[in-house]
Amino acid sequence: FNKYLSEKKINNKKFEKEKFILFIDTAIFDHPENFYQNKKVNNALINKYYHDLKLFLSNLYMATNLKIYISLHPRTSKTYKNKVKKIFKNQHFKIVHGHTSIYIKNCKLVINHTSSAIQFAILWFKPVVFYYHKLQEEREKQYAKALAKEIKSNCYDISSNNFYNFKKIFKI
């Protein structure tokens, strides 16, 4: 909350002309805690997840014409960062690292899985959309759905590849 209060006073001119959507990356398959939990992840699952995520975000870009900023997890490894840059190398994506709360403050919409940074979107009254993938563990899907329900938001299965009417849904 102190971070929110200190950033409330900051007026960042850099963002005044930029209109963008912020995707908060949680490093689902490269999260530092996965190492300690001895989680093994299937590469086919990882590839399918990123394919569907890229399709979802690309469709969102096409519908809104707003650049998609991907805010990496603060403890992202260099290997993971390079992988994400390679996957999202398109010109309508921009990879950012650090200062997630400031990006949230200045974005038009937040796309979130289960990041704790969602608190800033709530404090800044930003519209939030949650997502999950059908190949994720059931508890992860239920957690994303519960967060969305709690703040009266939408939660989407990005693996369904439905082409939603994003402008109508998000009122951007």
PDB file of C-alpha atoms in Angstrom:
ATOM      1  CA  PHE A   1       0.000   0.000   0.000  1.00  0.00           C
ATOM      2  CA  ASN A   2       2.920   2.351   0.707  1.00  0.00           C
ATOM      3  CA  LYS A   3       4.156   1.789  -2.838  1.00  0.00           C
ATOM      4  CA  TYR A   4       0.726   2.812  -4.142  1.00  0.00           C
ATOM      5  CA  LEU A   5       0.740   5.973  -2.008  1.00  0.00           C
ATOM      6  CA  SER A   6       4.219   6.991  -3.176  1.00  0.00           C
ATOM      7  CA  GLU A   7       3.360   6.351  -6.835  1.00  0.00           C
ATOM      8  CA  LYS A   8       0.117   8.268  -6.498  1.00  0.00           C
ATOM      9  CA  LYS A   9       2.217  11.438  -6.397  1.00  0.00           C
ATOM     10  CA  ILE A  10       4.278  10.524  -9.472  1.00  0.00           C
ATOM     11  CA  ASN A  11       3.082  11.854 -12.814  1.00  0.00           C
ATOM     12  CA  ASN A  12       5.080   9.998 -15.422  1.00  0.00           C
ATOM     13  CA  LYS A  13       5.016  11.982 -18.677  1.00  0.00           C
ATOM     14  CA  LYS A  14       6.390   8.957 -20.544  1.00  0.00           C
ATOM     15  CA  PHE A  15       3.005   7.252 -20.363  1.00  0.00           C
ATOM     16  CA  GLU A  16       0.744  10.204 -21.138  1.00  0.00           C
ATOM     17  CA  LYS A  17       0.706   9.523 -24.885  1.00  0.00           C
ATOM     18  CA  GLU A  18       0.954   5.748 -24.690  1.00  0.00           C
ATOM     19  CA  LYS A  19      -2.174   3.643 -24.634  1.00  0.00           C
ATOM     20  CA  PHE A  20      -1.555   0.015 -23.891  1.00  0.00           C
ATOM     21  CA  ILE A  21      -2.838  -3.162 -22.297  1.00  0.00           C
ATOM     22  CA  LEU A  22      -0.701  -4.739 -19.600  1.00  0.00           C
ATOM     23  CA  PHE A  23      -0.291  -8.500 -19.379  1.00  0.00           C
ATOM     24  CA  ILE A  24       1.167  -9.473 -15.999  1.00  0.00           C
ATOM     25  CA  ASP A  25       3.362 -12.508 -16.544  1.00  0.00           C
ATOM     26  CA  THR A  26       3.606 -14.839 -13.573  1.00  0.00           C
ATOM     27  CA  ALA A  27       6.348 -17.046 -15.030  1.00  0.00           C
ATOM     28  CA  ILE A  28       3.999 -20.001 -14.741  1.00  0.00           C
ATOM     29  CA  PHE A  29       6.571 -22.515 -15.967  1.00  0.00           C
ATOM     30  CA  ASP A  30       9.691 -20.765 -14.709  1.00  0.00           C
ATOM     31  CA  HIS A  31       8.593 -19.400 -11.363  1.00  0.00           C
ATOM     32  CA  PRO A  32      11.385 -19.546  -8.770  1.00  0.00           C
ATOM     33  CA  GLU A  33       9.156 -21.471  -6.364  1.00  0.00           C
ATOM     34  CA  ASN A  34       8.714 -24.305  -8.882  1.00  0.00           C
ATOM     35  CA  PHE A  35      12.314 -25.307  -8.226  1.00  0.00           C
ATOM     36  CA  TYR A  36      11.620 -25.763  -4.528  1.00  0.00           C
ATOM     37  CA  GLN A  37       8.431 -27.697  -5.186  1.00  0.00           C
ATOM     38  CA  ASN A  38      10.264 -30.050  -7.579  1.00  0.00           C
ATOM     39  CA  LYS A  39       7.681 -29.408 -10.289  1.00  0.00           C
ATOM     40  CA  LYS A  40       8.349 -31.087 -13.614  1.00  0.00           C
ATOM     41  CA  VAL A  41       6.571 -29.542 -16.570  1.00  0.00           C
ATOM     42  CA  ASN A  42       5.776 -31.169 -19.876  1.00  0.00           C
ATOM     43  CA  ASN A  43       7.308 -29.242 -22.830  1.00  0.00           C
ATOM     44  CA  ALA A  44       4.236 -29.932 -24.976  1.00  0.00           C
ATOM     45  CA  LEU A  45       2.116 -28.199 -22.321  1.00  0.00           C
ATOM     46  CA  ILE A  46       4.468 -25.233 -22.253  1.00  0.00           C
ATOM     47  CA  ASN A  47       4.418 -24.869 -26.043  1.00  0.00           C
ATOM     48  CA  LYS A  48       0.619 -25.183 -26.198  1.00  0.00           C
ATOM     49  CA  TYR A  49       0.201 -22.629 -23.408  1.00  0.00           C
ATOM     50  CA  TYR A  50       2.403 -20.022 -25.090  1.00  0.00           C
ATOM     51  CA  HIS A  51       0.824 -20.646 -28.487  1.00  0.00           C
ATOM     52  CA  ASP A  52      -2.664 -20.081 -27.060  1.00  0.00           C
ATOM     53  CA  LEU A  53      -1.551 -17.104 -24.974  1.00  0.00           C
ATOM     54  CA  LYS A  54       0.021 -15.429 -27.998  1.00  0.00           C
ATOM     55  CA  LEU A  55      -3.137 -16.057 -30.016  1.00  0.00           C
ATOM     56  CA  PHE A  56      -5.321 -14.613 -27.231  1.00  0.00           C
ATOM     57  CA  LEU A  57      -3.158 -11.490 -26.843  1.00  0.00           C
ATOM     58  CA  SER A  58      -2.822 -11.038 -30.622  1.00  0.00           C
ATOM     59  CA  ASN A  59      -6.606 -11.183 -30.997  1.00  0.00           C
ATOM     60  CA  LEU A  60      -6.934  -8.644 -28.219  1.00  0.00           C
ATOM     61  CA  TYR A  61      -4.464  -6.366 -30.006  1.00  0.00           C
ATOM     62  CA  MET A  62      -6.334  -6.743 -33.323  1.00  0.00           C
ATOM     63  CA  ALA A  63      -9.651  -5.890 -31.677  1.00  0.00           C
ATOM     64  CA  THR A  64      -8.416  -2.872 -29.726  1.00  0.00           C
ATOM     65  CA  ASN A  65      -5.338  -1.656 -31.637  1.00  0.00           C
ATOM     66  CA  LEU A  66      -3.639  -1.194 -28.270  1.00  0.00           C
ATOM     67  CA  LYS A  67      -0.082  -2.431 -27.865  1.00  0.00           C
ATOM     68  CA  ILE A  68       0.338  -5.304 -25.412  1.00  0.00           C
ATOM     69  CA  TYR A  69       2.990  -4.752 -22.754  1.00  0.00           C
ATOM     70  CA  ILE A  70       4.178  -7.940 -21.088  1.00  0.00           C
ATOM     71  CA  SER A  71       5.383  -7.244 -17.569  1.00  0.00           C
ATOM     72  CA  LEU A  72       7.710 -10.053 -16.545  1.00  0.00           C
ATOM     73  CA  HIS A  73       7.754 -11.534 -13.066  1.00  0.00           C
ATOM     74  CA  PRO A  74      10.296  -9.641 -10.893  1.00  0.00           C
ATOM     75  CA  ARG A  75      12.392 -12.779 -10.280  1.00  0.00           C
ATOM     76  CA  THR A  76      12.422 -13.910 -13.905  1.00  0.00           C
ATOM     77  CA  SER A  77      15.565 -15.720 -15.020  1.00  0.00           C
ATOM     78  CA  LYS A  78      17.555 -14.421 -17.968  1.00  0.00           C
ATOM     79  CA  THR A  79      16.784 -17.646 -19.862  1.00  0.00           C
ATOM     80  CA  TYR A  80      13.046 -17.177 -19.349  1.00  0.00           C
ATOM     81  CA  LYS A  81      13.225 -13.507 -20.296  1.00  0.00           C
ATOM     82  CA  ASN A  82      14.940 -14.415 -23.587  1.00  0.00           C
ATOM     83  CA  LYS A  83      12.375 -17.132 -24.252  1.00  0.00           C
ATOM     84  CA  VAL A  84       9.481 -14.703 -23.764  1.00  0.00           C
ATOM     85  CA  LYS A  85      11.189 -12.131 -26.005  1.00  0.00           C
ATOM     86  CA  LYS A  86      11.521 -14.772 -28.719  1.00  0.00           C
ATOM     87  CA  ILE A  87       7.879 -15.871 -28.442  1.00  0.00           C
ATOM     88  CA  PHE A  88       6.478 -12.324 -28.392  1.00  0.00           C
ATOM     89  CA  LYS A  89       8.866 -10.705 -30.879  1.00  0.00           C
ATOM     90  CA  ASN A  90       6.006  -9.158 -32.858  1.00  0.00           C
ATOM     91  CA  GLN A  91       5.859  -5.354 -33.067  1.00  0.00           C
ATOM     92  CA  HIS A  92       2.572  -5.165 -31.153  1.00  0.00           C
ATOM     93  CA  PHE A  93       4.204  -6.675 -28.054  1.00  0.00           C
ATOM     94  CA  LYS A  94       6.638  -4.942 -25.720  1.00  0.00           C
ATOM     95  CA  ILE A  95       8.464  -6.808 -22.958  1.00  0.00           C
ATOM     96  CA  VAL A  96       9.007  -4.814 -19.761  1.00  0.00           C
ATOM     97  CA  HIS A  97      10.688  -5.845 -16.520  1.00  0.00           C
ATOM     98  CA  GLY A  98      10.252  -4.042 -13.217  1.00  0.00           C
ATOM     99  CA  HIS A  99       7.971  -1.171 -12.206  1.00  0.00           C
ATOM    100  CA  THR A 100       4.833  -3.273 -12.764  1.00  0.00           C
ATOM    101  CA  SER A 101       2.793  -1.047 -10.462  1.00  0.00           C
ATOM    102  CA  ILE A 102       3.607   2.032 -12.563  1.00  0.00           C
ATOM    103  CA  TYR A 103       2.673   0.193 -15.754  1.00  0.00           C
ATOM    104  CA  ILE A 104      -0.607  -0.840 -14.136  1.00  0.00           C
ATOM    105  CA  LYS A 105      -1.295   2.762 -13.135  1.00  0.00           C
ATOM    106  CA  ASN A 106      -0.916   3.891 -16.745  1.00  0.00           C
ATOM    107  CA  CYS A 107      -2.501   1.059 -18.740  1.00  0.00           C
ATOM    108  CA  LYS A 108      -6.016   0.799 -20.137  1.00  0.00           C
ATOM    109  CA  LEU A 109      -6.594  -2.838 -19.152  1.00  0.00           C
ATOM    110  CA  VAL A 110      -4.818  -5.474 -17.047  1.00  0.00           C
ATOM    111  CA  ILE A 111      -4.643  -9.130 -18.072  1.00  0.00           C
ATOM    112  CA  ASN A 112      -3.839 -11.297 -15.067  1.00  0.00           C
ATOM    113  CA  HIS A 113      -3.553 -14.943 -14.131  1.00  0.00           C
ATOM    114  CA  THR A 114      -2.955 -14.972 -10.381  1.00  0.00           C
ATOM    115  CA  SER A 115      -0.352 -12.292  -9.741  1.00  0.00           C
ATOM    116  CA  SER A 116      -0.394 -10.470  -6.424  1.00  0.00           C
ATOM    117  CA  ALA A 117       0.236  -7.284  -8.433  1.00  0.00           C
ATOM    118  CA  ILE A 118      -3.519  -7.311  -9.025  1.00  0.00           C
ATOM    119  CA  GLN A 119      -3.773  -5.208  -5.860  1.00  0.00           C
ATOM    120  CA  PHE A 120      -2.471  -2.214  -7.846  1.00  0.00           C
ATOM    121  CA  ALA A 121      -5.097  -2.670 -10.564  1.00  0.00           C
ATOM    122  CA  ILE A 122      -7.772  -2.631  -7.865  1.00  0.00           C
ATOM    123  CA  LEU A 123      -6.313   0.455  -6.186  1.00  0.00           C
ATOM    124  CA  TRP A 124      -6.049   2.293  -9.536  1.00  0.00           C
ATOM    125  CA  PHE A 125      -9.584   1.190 -10.557  1.00  0.00           C
ATOM    126  CA  LYS A 126      -8.290  -0.507 -13.698  1.00  0.00           C
ATOM    127  CA  PRO A 127     -10.397  -3.028 -15.587  1.00  0.00           C
ATOM    128  CA  VAL A 128      -8.975  -6.512 -15.108  1.00  0.00           C
ATOM    129  CA  VAL A 129      -9.432  -9.705 -17.073  1.00  0.00           C
ATOM    130  CA  PHE A 130      -8.305 -13.044 -15.700  1.00  0.00           C
ATOM    131  CA  TYR A 131      -7.347 -16.080 -17.711  1.00  0.00           C
ATOM    132  CA  TYR A 132      -6.415 -19.715 -17.332  1.00  0.00           C
ATOM    133  CA  HIS A 133      -5.476 -22.571 -19.640  1.00  0.00           C
ATOM    134  CA  LYS A 134      -7.306 -25.900 -19.674  1.00  0.00           C
ATOM    135  CA  LEU A 135      -4.014 -27.797 -19.306  1.00  0.00           C
ATOM    136  CA  GLN A 136      -3.175 -26.118 -15.997  1.00  0.00           C
ATOM    137  CA  GLU A 137      -3.799 -27.831 -12.694  1.00  0.00           C
ATOM    138  CA  GLU A 138      -7.409 -27.598 -11.563  1.00  0.00           C
ATOM    139  CA  ARG A 139      -6.533 -25.625  -8.411  1.00  0.00           C
ATOM    140  CA  GLU A 140      -4.800 -22.953 -10.538  1.00  0.00           C
ATOM    141  CA  LYS A 141      -7.854 -22.610 -12.786  1.00  0.00           C
ATOM    142  CA  GLN A 142     -10.193 -22.390  -9.789  1.00  0.00           C
ATOM    143  CA  TYR A 143      -7.995 -19.764  -8.135  1.00  0.00           C
ATOM    144  CA  ALA A 144      -8.071 -17.538 -11.243  1.00  0.00           C
ATOM    145  CA  LYS A 145     -11.855 -17.943 -11.499  1.00  0.00           C
ATOM    146  CA  ALA A 146     -12.301 -17.116  -7.798  1.00  0.00           C
ATOM    147  CA  LEU A 147     -10.192 -13.959  -8.094  1.00  0.00           C
ATOM    148  CA  ALA A 148     -12.240 -12.845 -11.089  1.00  0.00           C
ATOM    149  CA  LYS A 149     -15.506 -13.539  -9.294  1.00  0.00           C
ATOM    150  CA  GLU A 150     -14.341 -11.657  -6.201  1.00  0.00           C
ATOM    151  CA  ILE A 151     -13.778  -8.418  -8.133  1.00  0.00           C
ATOM    152  CA  LYS A 152     -16.688  -9.004 -10.534  1.00  0.00           C
ATOM    153  CA  SER A 153     -14.474  -9.515 -13.544  1.00  0.00           C
ATOM    154  CA  ASN A 154     -14.321 -11.974 -16.428  1.00  0.00           C
ATOM    155  CA  CYS A 155     -12.148 -15.070 -16.538  1.00  0.00           C
ATOM    156  CA  TYR A 156     -11.361 -16.740 -19.867  1.00  0.00           C
ATOM    157  CA  ASP A 157     -10.044 -20.096 -20.927  1.00  0.00           C
ATOM    158  CA  ILE A 158      -7.385 -18.999 -23.417  1.00  0.00           C
ATOM    159  CA  SER A 159      -7.097 -22.555 -24.740  1.00  0.00           C
ATOM    160  CA  SER A 160     -10.600 -22.358 -26.223  1.00  0.00           C
ATOM    161  CA  ASN A 161      -9.346 -19.981 -28.940  1.00  0.00           C
ATOM    162  CA  ASN A 162     -12.707 -18.239 -29.010  1.00  0.00           C
ATOM    163  CA  PHE A 163     -12.605 -14.926 -30.769  1.00  0.00           C
ATOM    164  CA  TYR A 164     -14.370 -12.776 -28.232  1.00  0.00           C
ATOM    165  CA  ASN A 165     -15.841  -9.377 -28.975  1.00  0.00           C
ATOM    166  CA  PHE A 166     -13.144  -7.687 -26.904  1.00  0.00           C
ATOM    167  CA  LYS A 167     -14.325  -4.121 -27.424  1.00  0.00           C
ATOM    168  CA  LYS A 168     -17.747  -4.988 -26.119  1.00  0.00           C
ATOM    169  CA  ILE A 169     -16.450  -7.107 -23.234  1.00  0.00           C
ATOM    170  CA  PHE A 170     -13.756  -4.726 -21.990  1.00  0.00           C
ATOM    171  CA  LYS A 171     -15.313  -1.393 -22.986  1.00  0.00           C
ATOM    172  CA  ILE A 172     -11.898  -0.039 -23.961  1.00  0.00           C
TER     173      ILE A 172
END
